[in-house]
Amino acid sequence: MTVRKIGGATIEKVEELCAAGFRPNRMFPKFNQEAFDAQKGWMLPDHVEAGSDRLVGSVHTWVVKTGRHTILIDTCLGNDKQRHNAAWNKLDTPFLNRLRACGCPPESVDFVMCTHLHVDHVGWNTKLENGRWVPTFPNAKYLFARREYAHWENERKTKDGVNDGSFDDSVLPIVEAGKAVMIEADHQPDPLLTIKDYPGHTPGSIAINLKDGGKQACFSGDIMHHPIQVYHPDWSSQFCWDQEMSARSRRQLLEDCVESNALLCPAHFPGANAGYIRPQGDSFRIDWDRP
């Protein structure tokens, strides 16, 4: 585990799973093989599986410690949960032990912040206890973007199993326990944190910015899934709610990272999982922050 410092604050990635998944032509509707091949050299083997070209993705949470608060950004998949994806179904991972190993027992968490409410970002919000889903982090407030929550709450009125069942087992129990706080972009749970809207992947996708001592980090959730999107920000994923809006938000986020010199910390980059964004022609490149 690598601890990075942003001024007096620390950030650390705690991983639940990492594996090769979709092939890029399935992941990105605008995929172009020639453009992909031009970048493939540096993506092997951390970001692309040799021989198959399948995209390697990590599912992880970011632990942020500001001196005042301990904050979790996104909570992965969770154990014991019934999912259609066989690789995610009824997991039994040592994720909580990994959190403890980095000095973050569940009782120490002050805030859980979800960049959006997809299944792989809310799972450890709850744990199974005596047949019930209860908050995993008993002393935490869980911060959900109001627009994001309202969208999925409305979806649930007409559809079963919203977000592969995760809304029912990982979001609603938090609301019912009185632990949820619905937030707008001006909400500031800690003096070092700010929030910005980047809709498109989902209606209420947000990024969370950490700034201290002249340094900044940006936790971008799924505004981008894979580093190839730094070079091709118009490549929205098949999972994006609005492909064109997602592309506009992605480009805006990359421009914001250039302007602020923020360390980009996405939700699914494996290996060298964070970096600084630099302009390159009419697009961008990433300079990896390697341990």
Short mmCIF file of N, CA and C in Angstrom, two decimals, residues 108-249:
data_model
loop_
_atom_site.label_atom_id
_atom_site.label_comp_id
_atom_site.label_asym_id
_atom_site.label_seq_id
_atom_site.Cartn_x
_atom_site.Cartn_y
_atom_site.Cartn_z
N SER A 108 -13.34 4.10 12.88
CA SER A 108 -12.60 5.36 12.77
C SER A 108 -13.09 6.25 11.64
N VAL A 109 -13.97 5.74 10.78
CA VAL A 109 -14.38 6.49 9.59
C VAL A 109 -15.43 7.53 9.96
N ASP A 110 -15.17 8.78 9.56
CA ASP A 110 -16.11 9.88 9.84
C ASP A 110 -17.11 10.09 8.71
N PHE A 111 -16.63 9.96 7.45
CA PHE A 111 -17.49 10.18 6.29
C PHE A 111 -17.22 9.11 5.24
N VAL A 112 -18.28 8.62 4.64
CA VAL A 112 -18.21 7.81 3.43
C VAL A 112 -18.79 8.66 2.31
N MET A 113 -18.00 8.84 1.24
CA MET A 113 -18.45 9.67 0.12
C MET A 113 -18.47 8.81 -1.13
N CYS A 114 -19.62 8.74 -1.77
CA CYS A 114 -19.77 7.94 -2.99
C CYS A 114 -19.80 8.88 -4.19
N THR A 115 -18.87 8.69 -5.13
CA THR A 115 -18.84 9.55 -6.32
C THR A 115 -20.08 9.35 -7.17
N HIS A 116 -20.67 8.17 -7.10
CA HIS A 116 -21.95 7.86 -7.73
C HIS A 116 -22.43 6.55 -7.11
N LEU A 117 -23.58 6.05 -7.53
CA LEU A 117 -24.21 4.93 -6.80
C LEU A 117 -24.26 3.64 -7.60
N HIS A 118 -23.30 3.42 -8.49
CA HIS A 118 -23.21 2.12 -9.17
C HIS A 118 -22.76 1.03 -8.19
N VAL A 119 -23.02 -0.20 -8.59
CA VAL A 119 -22.86 -1.36 -7.72
C VAL A 119 -21.45 -1.50 -7.14
N ASP A 120 -20.42 -1.13 -7.91
CA ASP A 120 -19.04 -1.32 -7.47
C ASP A 120 -18.48 -0.10 -6.74
N HIS A 121 -19.37 0.78 -6.29
CA HIS A 121 -18.94 1.97 -5.54
C HIS A 121 -19.66 2.10 -4.20
N VAL A 122 -20.58 1.18 -3.92
CA VAL A 122 -21.40 1.30 -2.71
C VAL A 122 -21.40 0.04 -1.85
N GLY A 123 -20.73 -1.03 -2.30
CA GLY A 123 -20.94 -2.34 -1.69
C GLY A 123 -20.60 -2.45 -0.22
N TRP A 124 -19.47 -1.85 0.19
CA TRP A 124 -19.10 -1.94 1.59
C TRP A 124 -19.78 -0.87 2.44
N ASN A 125 -20.73 -0.13 1.86
CA ASN A 125 -21.56 0.72 2.71
C ASN A 125 -22.22 -0.09 3.81
N THR A 126 -22.55 -1.35 3.47
CA THR A 126 -23.24 -2.21 4.43
C THR A 126 -22.55 -3.56 4.54
N LYS A 127 -22.85 -4.25 5.61
CA LYS A 127 -22.38 -5.62 5.82
C LYS A 127 -23.55 -6.44 6.32
N LEU A 128 -23.45 -7.76 6.14
CA LEU A 128 -24.51 -8.66 6.57
C LEU A 128 -24.31 -9.02 8.04
N GLU A 129 -25.33 -8.75 8.84
CA GLU A 129 -25.25 -9.01 10.27
C GLU A 129 -26.60 -9.58 10.74
N ASN A 130 -26.58 -10.84 11.16
CA ASN A 130 -27.80 -11.50 11.61
C ASN A 130 -28.92 -11.40 10.58
N GLY A 131 -28.52 -11.62 9.30
CA GLY A 131 -29.50 -11.64 8.23
C GLY A 131 -29.97 -10.28 7.76
N ARG A 132 -29.37 -9.19 8.25
CA ARG A 132 -29.77 -7.83 7.86
C ARG A 132 -28.55 -7.07 7.34
N TRP A 133 -28.83 -6.14 6.42
CA TRP A 133 -27.77 -5.25 5.93
C TRP A 133 -27.70 -4.03 6.84
N VAL A 134 -26.55 -3.87 7.49
CA VAL A 134 -26.37 -2.77 8.44
C VAL A 134 -25.16 -1.95 8.02
N PRO A 135 -25.09 -0.68 8.43
CA PRO A 135 -23.93 0.15 8.06
C PRO A 135 -22.62 -0.47 8.54
N THR A 136 -21.66 -0.56 7.63
CA THR A 136 -20.34 -1.13 7.97
C THR A 136 -19.55 -0.18 8.85
N PHE A 137 -19.74 1.11 8.65
CA PHE A 137 -18.95 2.13 9.34
C PHE A 137 -19.88 2.85 10.32
N PRO A 138 -19.95 2.37 11.55
CA PRO A 138 -21.04 2.75 12.46
C PRO A 138 -21.03 4.21 12.87
N ASN A 139 -19.88 4.86 12.82
CA ASN A 139 -19.80 6.25 13.27
C ASN A 139 -19.78 7.25 12.11
N ALA A 140 -19.95 6.75 10.90
CA ALA A 140 -19.82 7.61 9.71
C ALA A 140 -21.15 8.16 9.26
N LYS A 141 -21.09 9.34 8.66
CA LYS A 141 -22.17 9.85 7.84
C LYS A 141 -21.84 9.49 6.39
N TYR A 142 -22.85 9.06 5.66
CA TYR A 142 -22.69 8.66 4.26
C TYR A 142 -23.24 9.78 3.38
N LEU A 143 -22.38 10.34 2.54
CA LEU A 143 -22.75 11.50 1.74
C LEU A 143 -23.07 11.07 0.31
N PHE A 144 -24.32 11.25 -0.09
CA PHE A 144 -24.79 10.93 -1.43
C PHE A 144 -25.21 12.21 -2.14
N ALA A 145 -24.78 12.37 -3.38
CA ALA A 145 -25.24 13.52 -4.16
C ALA A 145 -26.76 13.44 -4.32
N ARG A 146 -27.43 14.53 -3.99
CA ARG A 146 -28.89 14.53 -3.98
C ARG A 146 -29.46 14.14 -5.35
N ARG A 147 -28.90 14.70 -6.43
CA ARG A 147 -29.41 14.41 -7.77
C ARG A 147 -29.18 12.94 -8.13
N GLU A 148 -28.06 12.40 -7.72
CA GLU A 148 -27.75 10.99 -8.00
C GLU A 148 -28.75 10.08 -7.28
N TYR A 149 -28.94 10.34 -6.00
CA TYR A 149 -29.86 9.50 -5.22
C TYR A 149 -31.28 9.59 -5.78
N ALA A 150 -31.70 10.79 -6.12
CA ALA A 150 -33.07 10.97 -6.62
C ALA A 150 -33.29 10.19 -7.91
N HIS A 151 -32.26 10.15 -8.77
CA HIS A 151 -32.40 9.41 -10.03
C HIS A 151 -32.64 7.93 -9.76
N TRP A 152 -31.83 7.31 -8.91
CA TRP A 152 -31.95 5.88 -8.68
C TRP A 152 -33.18 5.55 -7.83
N GLU A 153 -33.56 6.45 -6.95
CA GLU A 153 -34.79 6.26 -6.19
C GLU A 153 -35.98 6.22 -7.15
N ASN A 154 -35.97 7.09 -8.15
CA ASN A 154 -37.05 7.11 -9.13
C ASN A 154 -37.03 5.86 -10.01
N GLU A 155 -35.81 5.41 -10.40
CA GLU A 155 -35.69 4.18 -11.18
C GLU A 155 -36.30 3.00 -10.43
N ARG A 156 -36.10 2.98 -9.14
CA ARG A 156 -36.58 1.85 -8.33
C ARG A 156 -38.10 1.75 -8.33
N LYS A 157 -38.79 2.86 -8.60
CA LYS A 157 -40.25 2.85 -8.62
C LYS A 157 -40.81 2.00 -9.76
N THR A 158 -40.02 1.86 -10.83
CA THR A 158 -40.51 1.15 -12.00
C THR A 158 -39.70 -0.09 -12.37
N LYS A 159 -38.56 -0.30 -11.71
CA LYS A 159 -37.67 -1.40 -12.06
C LYS A 159 -37.27 -2.17 -10.81
N ASP A 160 -37.09 -3.47 -10.98
CA ASP A 160 -36.58 -4.30 -9.89
C ASP A 160 -35.06 -4.40 -9.98
N GLY A 161 -34.43 -4.58 -8.83
CA GLY A 161 -33.00 -4.85 -8.81
C GLY A 161 -32.14 -3.72 -9.35
N VAL A 162 -32.48 -2.48 -8.97
CA VAL A 162 -31.74 -1.32 -9.48
C VAL A 162 -30.26 -1.43 -9.12
N ASN A 163 -29.42 -1.17 -10.13
CA ASN A 163 -27.97 -1.29 -9.97
C ASN A 163 -27.59 -2.68 -9.42
N ASP A 164 -28.16 -3.69 -10.07
CA ASP A 164 -27.88 -5.09 -9.72
C ASP A 164 -28.19 -5.39 -8.26
N GLY A 165 -29.21 -4.74 -7.75
CA GLY A 165 -29.64 -4.99 -6.38
C GLY A 165 -28.93 -4.15 -5.33
N SER A 166 -27.93 -3.38 -5.75
CA SER A 166 -27.12 -2.66 -4.77
C SER A 166 -27.87 -1.49 -4.13
N PHE A 167 -28.86 -0.93 -4.84
CA PHE A 167 -29.61 0.16 -4.22
C PHE A 167 -30.35 -0.36 -2.99
N ASP A 168 -30.89 -1.58 -3.09
CA ASP A 168 -31.64 -2.14 -1.97
C ASP A 168 -30.76 -2.63 -0.83
N ASP A 169 -29.59 -3.20 -1.16
CA ASP A 169 -28.80 -3.78 -0.06
C ASP A 169 -27.64 -2.90 0.41
N SER A 170 -27.32 -1.83 -0.34
CA SER A 170 -26.15 -1.04 0.02
C SER A 170 -26.42 0.46 0.14
N VAL A 171 -27.60 0.91 -0.28
CA VAL A 171 -27.93 2.33 -0.21
C VAL A 171 -29.13 2.57 0.70
N LEU A 172 -30.25 1.91 0.41
CA LEU A 172 -31.44 2.11 1.23
C LEU A 172 -31.22 1.81 2.72
N PRO A 173 -30.47 0.74 3.08
CA PRO A 173 -30.26 0.51 4.51
C PRO A 173 -29.54 1.66 5.22
N ILE A 174 -28.72 2.40 4.47
CA ILE A 174 -28.04 3.56 5.05
C ILE A 174 -29.06 4.67 5.33
N VAL A 175 -29.95 4.88 4.38
CA VAL A 175 -31.00 5.89 4.56
C VAL A 175 -31.90 5.50 5.73
N GLU A 176 -32.29 4.23 5.77
CA GLU A 176 -33.20 3.76 6.83
C GLU A 176 -32.55 3.83 8.20
N ALA A 177 -31.21 3.74 8.25
CA ALA A 177 -30.50 3.82 9.52
C ALA A 177 -30.25 5.26 9.95
N GLY A 178 -30.66 6.22 9.12
CA GLY A 178 -30.46 7.63 9.46
C GLY A 178 -29.03 8.11 9.29
N LYS A 179 -28.26 7.37 8.49
CA LYS A 179 -26.85 7.71 8.31
C LYS A 179 -26.57 8.51 7.03
N ALA A 180 -27.57 8.66 6.16
CA ALA A 180 -27.35 9.30 4.87
C ALA A 180 -27.54 10.82 4.98
N VAL A 181 -26.68 11.53 4.23
CA VAL A 181 -26.81 12.98 4.08
C VAL A 181 -26.83 13.26 2.58
N MET A 182 -27.90 13.88 2.10
CA MET A 182 -28.00 14.23 0.69
C MET A 182 -27.35 15.59 0.47
N ILE A 183 -26.38 15.63 -0.43
CA ILE A 183 -25.55 16.83 -0.54
C ILE A 183 -25.65 17.46 -1.93
N GLU A 184 -25.37 18.75 -1.98
CA GLU A 184 -25.20 19.50 -3.21
C GLU A 184 -23.70 19.77 -3.40
N ALA A 185 -23.35 20.35 -4.55
CA ALA A 185 -21.94 20.56 -4.86
C ALA A 185 -21.27 21.56 -3.93
N ASP A 186 -22.05 22.38 -3.21
CA ASP A 186 -21.44 23.34 -2.30
C ASP A 186 -21.19 22.77 -0.91
N HIS A 187 -21.52 21.50 -0.71
CA HIS A 187 -21.32 20.86 0.59
C HIS A 187 -19.82 20.65 0.84
N GLN A 188 -19.37 20.95 2.05
CA GLN A 188 -17.95 20.82 2.38
C GLN A 188 -17.82 20.11 3.73
N PRO A 189 -17.65 18.79 3.71
CA PRO A 189 -17.60 18.05 4.97
C PRO A 189 -16.32 18.28 5.76
N ASP A 190 -15.28 18.77 5.09
CA ASP A 190 -13.98 19.03 5.71
C ASP A 190 -13.41 20.26 5.02
N PRO A 191 -12.70 21.14 5.73
CA PRO A 191 -12.15 22.33 5.10
C PRO A 191 -11.24 22.06 3.91
N LEU A 192 -10.68 20.85 3.82
CA LEU A 192 -9.76 20.53 2.73
C LEU A 192 -10.47 19.94 1.51
N LEU A 193 -11.78 19.69 1.62
CA LEU A 193 -12.49 18.98 0.56
C LEU A 193 -13.51 19.89 -0.12
N THR A 194 -13.58 19.78 -1.44
CA THR A 194 -14.65 20.41 -2.21
C THR A 194 -15.19 19.38 -3.20
N ILE A 195 -16.38 19.67 -3.71
CA ILE A 195 -17.08 18.74 -4.60
C ILE A 195 -17.42 19.48 -5.89
N LYS A 196 -17.36 18.77 -7.01
CA LYS A 196 -17.76 19.38 -8.28
C LYS A 196 -18.57 18.37 -9.08
N ASP A 197 -19.61 18.85 -9.73
CA ASP A 197 -20.47 18.00 -10.56
C ASP A 197 -19.82 17.74 -11.91
N TYR A 198 -19.85 16.47 -12.32
CA TYR A 198 -19.42 16.07 -13.67
C TYR A 198 -20.40 15.03 -14.18
N PRO A 199 -21.63 15.42 -14.50
CA PRO A 199 -22.65 14.44 -14.88
C PRO A 199 -22.37 13.79 -16.23
N GLY A 200 -22.94 12.63 -16.43
CA GLY A 200 -22.83 11.93 -17.70
C GLY A 200 -22.67 10.44 -17.52
N HIS A 201 -21.67 10.04 -16.74
CA HIS A 201 -21.56 8.61 -16.44
C HIS A 201 -22.83 8.16 -15.74
N THR A 202 -23.24 8.93 -14.76
CA THR A 202 -24.56 8.84 -14.16
C THR A 202 -25.09 10.27 -14.06
N PRO A 203 -26.37 10.45 -13.77
CA PRO A 203 -26.91 11.81 -13.73
C PRO A 203 -26.27 12.70 -12.67
N GLY A 204 -25.79 12.10 -11.59
CA GLY A 204 -25.25 12.92 -10.50
C GLY A 204 -23.80 12.64 -10.16
N SER A 205 -23.02 12.18 -11.11
CA SER A 205 -21.61 11.88 -10.84
C SER A 205 -20.88 13.12 -10.33
N ILE A 206 -20.08 12.92 -9.30
CA ILE A 206 -19.27 14.01 -8.76
C ILE A 206 -17.81 13.58 -8.70
N ALA A 207 -16.94 14.58 -8.65
CA ALA A 207 -15.54 14.37 -8.27
C ALA A 207 -15.32 15.07 -6.94
N ILE A 208 -14.38 14.57 -6.19
CA ILE A 208 -14.07 15.11 -4.86
C ILE A 208 -12.64 15.61 -4.89
N ASN A 209 -12.45 16.87 -4.54
CA ASN A 209 -11.13 17.49 -4.58
C ASN A 209 -10.59 17.68 -3.17
N LEU A 210 -9.33 17.35 -3.00
CA LEU A 210 -8.61 17.53 -1.74
C LEU A 210 -7.49 18.52 -2.00
N LYS A 211 -7.42 19.58 -1.20
CA LYS A 211 -6.41 20.60 -1.40
C LYS A 211 -5.82 21.03 -0.08
N ASP A 212 -4.48 21.02 -0.01
CA ASP A 212 -3.80 21.48 1.19
C ASP A 212 -2.34 21.77 0.85
N GLY A 213 -1.79 22.80 1.44
CA GLY A 213 -0.39 23.11 1.27
C GLY A 213 0.03 23.34 -0.16
N GLY A 214 -0.87 23.90 -0.97
CA GLY A 214 -0.55 24.15 -2.37
C GLY A 214 -0.61 22.93 -3.26
N LYS A 215 -1.02 21.80 -2.72
CA LYS A 215 -1.15 20.57 -3.51
C LYS A 215 -2.62 20.17 -3.58
N GLN A 216 -2.95 19.42 -4.63
CA GLN A 216 -4.35 19.04 -4.82
C GLN A 216 -4.43 17.63 -5.39
N ALA A 217 -5.46 16.90 -5.00
CA ALA A 217 -5.79 15.60 -5.58
C ALA A 217 -7.25 15.63 -5.99
N CYS A 218 -7.57 14.90 -7.05
CA CYS A 218 -8.94 14.82 -7.56
C CYS A 218 -9.34 13.35 -7.62
N PHE A 219 -10.38 12.99 -6.89
CA PHE A 219 -10.91 11.64 -6.87
C PHE A 219 -12.10 11.62 -7.83
N SER A 220 -11.90 10.96 -8.97
CA SER A 220 -12.80 11.16 -10.11
C SER A 220 -13.83 10.07 -10.32
N GLY A 221 -13.86 9.05 -9.46
CA GLY A 221 -14.84 8.00 -9.64
C GLY A 221 -14.75 7.39 -11.03
N ASP A 222 -15.89 7.24 -11.70
CA ASP A 222 -15.93 6.62 -13.02
C ASP A 222 -16.08 7.65 -14.15
N ILE A 223 -15.73 8.89 -13.88
CA ILE A 223 -15.70 9.86 -14.97
C ILE A 223 -14.75 9.36 -16.04
N MET A 224 -13.77 8.56 -15.61
CA MET A 224 -13.03 7.73 -16.55
C MET A 224 -12.73 6.39 -15.89
N HIS A 225 -12.83 5.32 -16.69
CA HIS A 225 -12.60 3.96 -16.19
C HIS A 225 -11.16 3.51 -16.40
N HIS A 226 -10.54 3.97 -17.48
CA HIS A 226 -9.27 3.39 -17.93
C HIS A 226 -8.39 4.51 -18.46
N PRO A 227 -7.07 4.41 -18.28
CA PRO A 227 -6.20 5.51 -18.70
C PRO A 227 -6.20 5.81 -20.19
N ILE A 228 -6.67 4.89 -21.05
CA ILE A 228 -6.76 5.22 -22.47
C ILE A 228 -7.69 6.42 -22.67
N GLN A 229 -8.61 6.65 -21.74
CA GLN A 229 -9.55 7.76 -21.86
C GLN A 229 -8.90 9.12 -21.60
N VAL A 230 -7.73 9.12 -20.97
CA VAL A 230 -6.98 10.37 -20.86
C VAL A 230 -6.56 10.84 -22.25
N TYR A 231 -6.16 9.89 -23.08
CA TYR A 231 -5.68 10.18 -24.43
C TYR A 231 -6.83 10.34 -25.41
N HIS A 232 -7.96 9.70 -25.09
CA HIS A 232 -9.15 9.77 -25.95
C HIS A 232 -10.38 10.05 -25.07
N PRO A 233 -10.51 11.30 -24.61
CA PRO A 233 -11.60 11.61 -23.68
C PRO A 233 -12.99 11.48 -24.29
N ASP A 234 -13.08 11.38 -25.61
CA ASP A 234 -14.39 11.18 -26.24
C ASP A 234 -14.83 9.73 -26.18
N TRP A 235 -13.98 8.81 -25.70
CA TRP A 235 -14.35 7.40 -25.59
C TRP A 235 -15.10 7.18 -24.27
N SER A 236 -16.37 7.38 -24.27
CA SER A 236 -17.18 7.05 -23.11
C SER A 236 -17.39 5.53 -23.05
N SER A 237 -17.61 5.03 -21.84
CA SER A 237 -17.79 3.59 -21.69
C SER A 237 -19.23 3.21 -22.00
N GLN A 238 -19.43 1.92 -22.24
CA GLN A 238 -20.79 1.41 -22.47
C GLN A 238 -21.68 1.59 -21.25
N PHE A 239 -21.08 1.85 -20.08
CA PHE A 239 -21.86 1.98 -18.86
C PHE A 239 -22.30 3.42 -18.60
N CYS A 240 -21.93 4.34 -19.47
CA CYS A 240 -22.30 5.74 -19.25
C CYS A 240 -23.76 5.98 -19.59
N TRP A 241 -24.44 6.67 -18.73
CA TRP A 241 -25.86 7.00 -18.87
C TRP A 241 -26.09 7.88 -20.09
N ASP A 242 -25.20 8.86 -20.30
CA ASP A 242 -25.29 9.77 -21.44
C ASP A 242 -23.88 9.88 -22.04
N GLN A 243 -23.66 9.23 -23.18
CA GLN A 243 -22.33 9.13 -23.76
C GLN A 243 -21.71 10.51 -24.05
N GLU A 244 -22.46 11.39 -24.66
CA GLU A 244 -21.90 12.68 -25.05
C GLU A 244 -21.68 13.58 -23.83
N MET A 245 -22.61 13.57 -22.91
CA MET A 245 -22.42 14.35 -21.69
C MET A 245 -21.23 13.85 -20.90
N SER A 246 -21.08 12.55 -20.85
CA SER A 246 -19.94 11.96 -20.15
C SER A 246 -18.62 12.42 -20.78
N ALA A 247 -18.57 12.44 -22.10
CA ALA A 247 -17.35 12.88 -22.80
C ALA A 247 -17.04 14.34 -22.49
N ARG A 248 -18.07 15.18 -22.46
CA ARG A 248 -17.85 16.59 -22.13
C ARG A 248 -17.36 16.75 -20.70
N SER A 249 -17.96 16.01 -19.77
CA SER A 249 -17.52 16.09 -18.38
C SER A 249 -16.10 15.57 -18.22
#
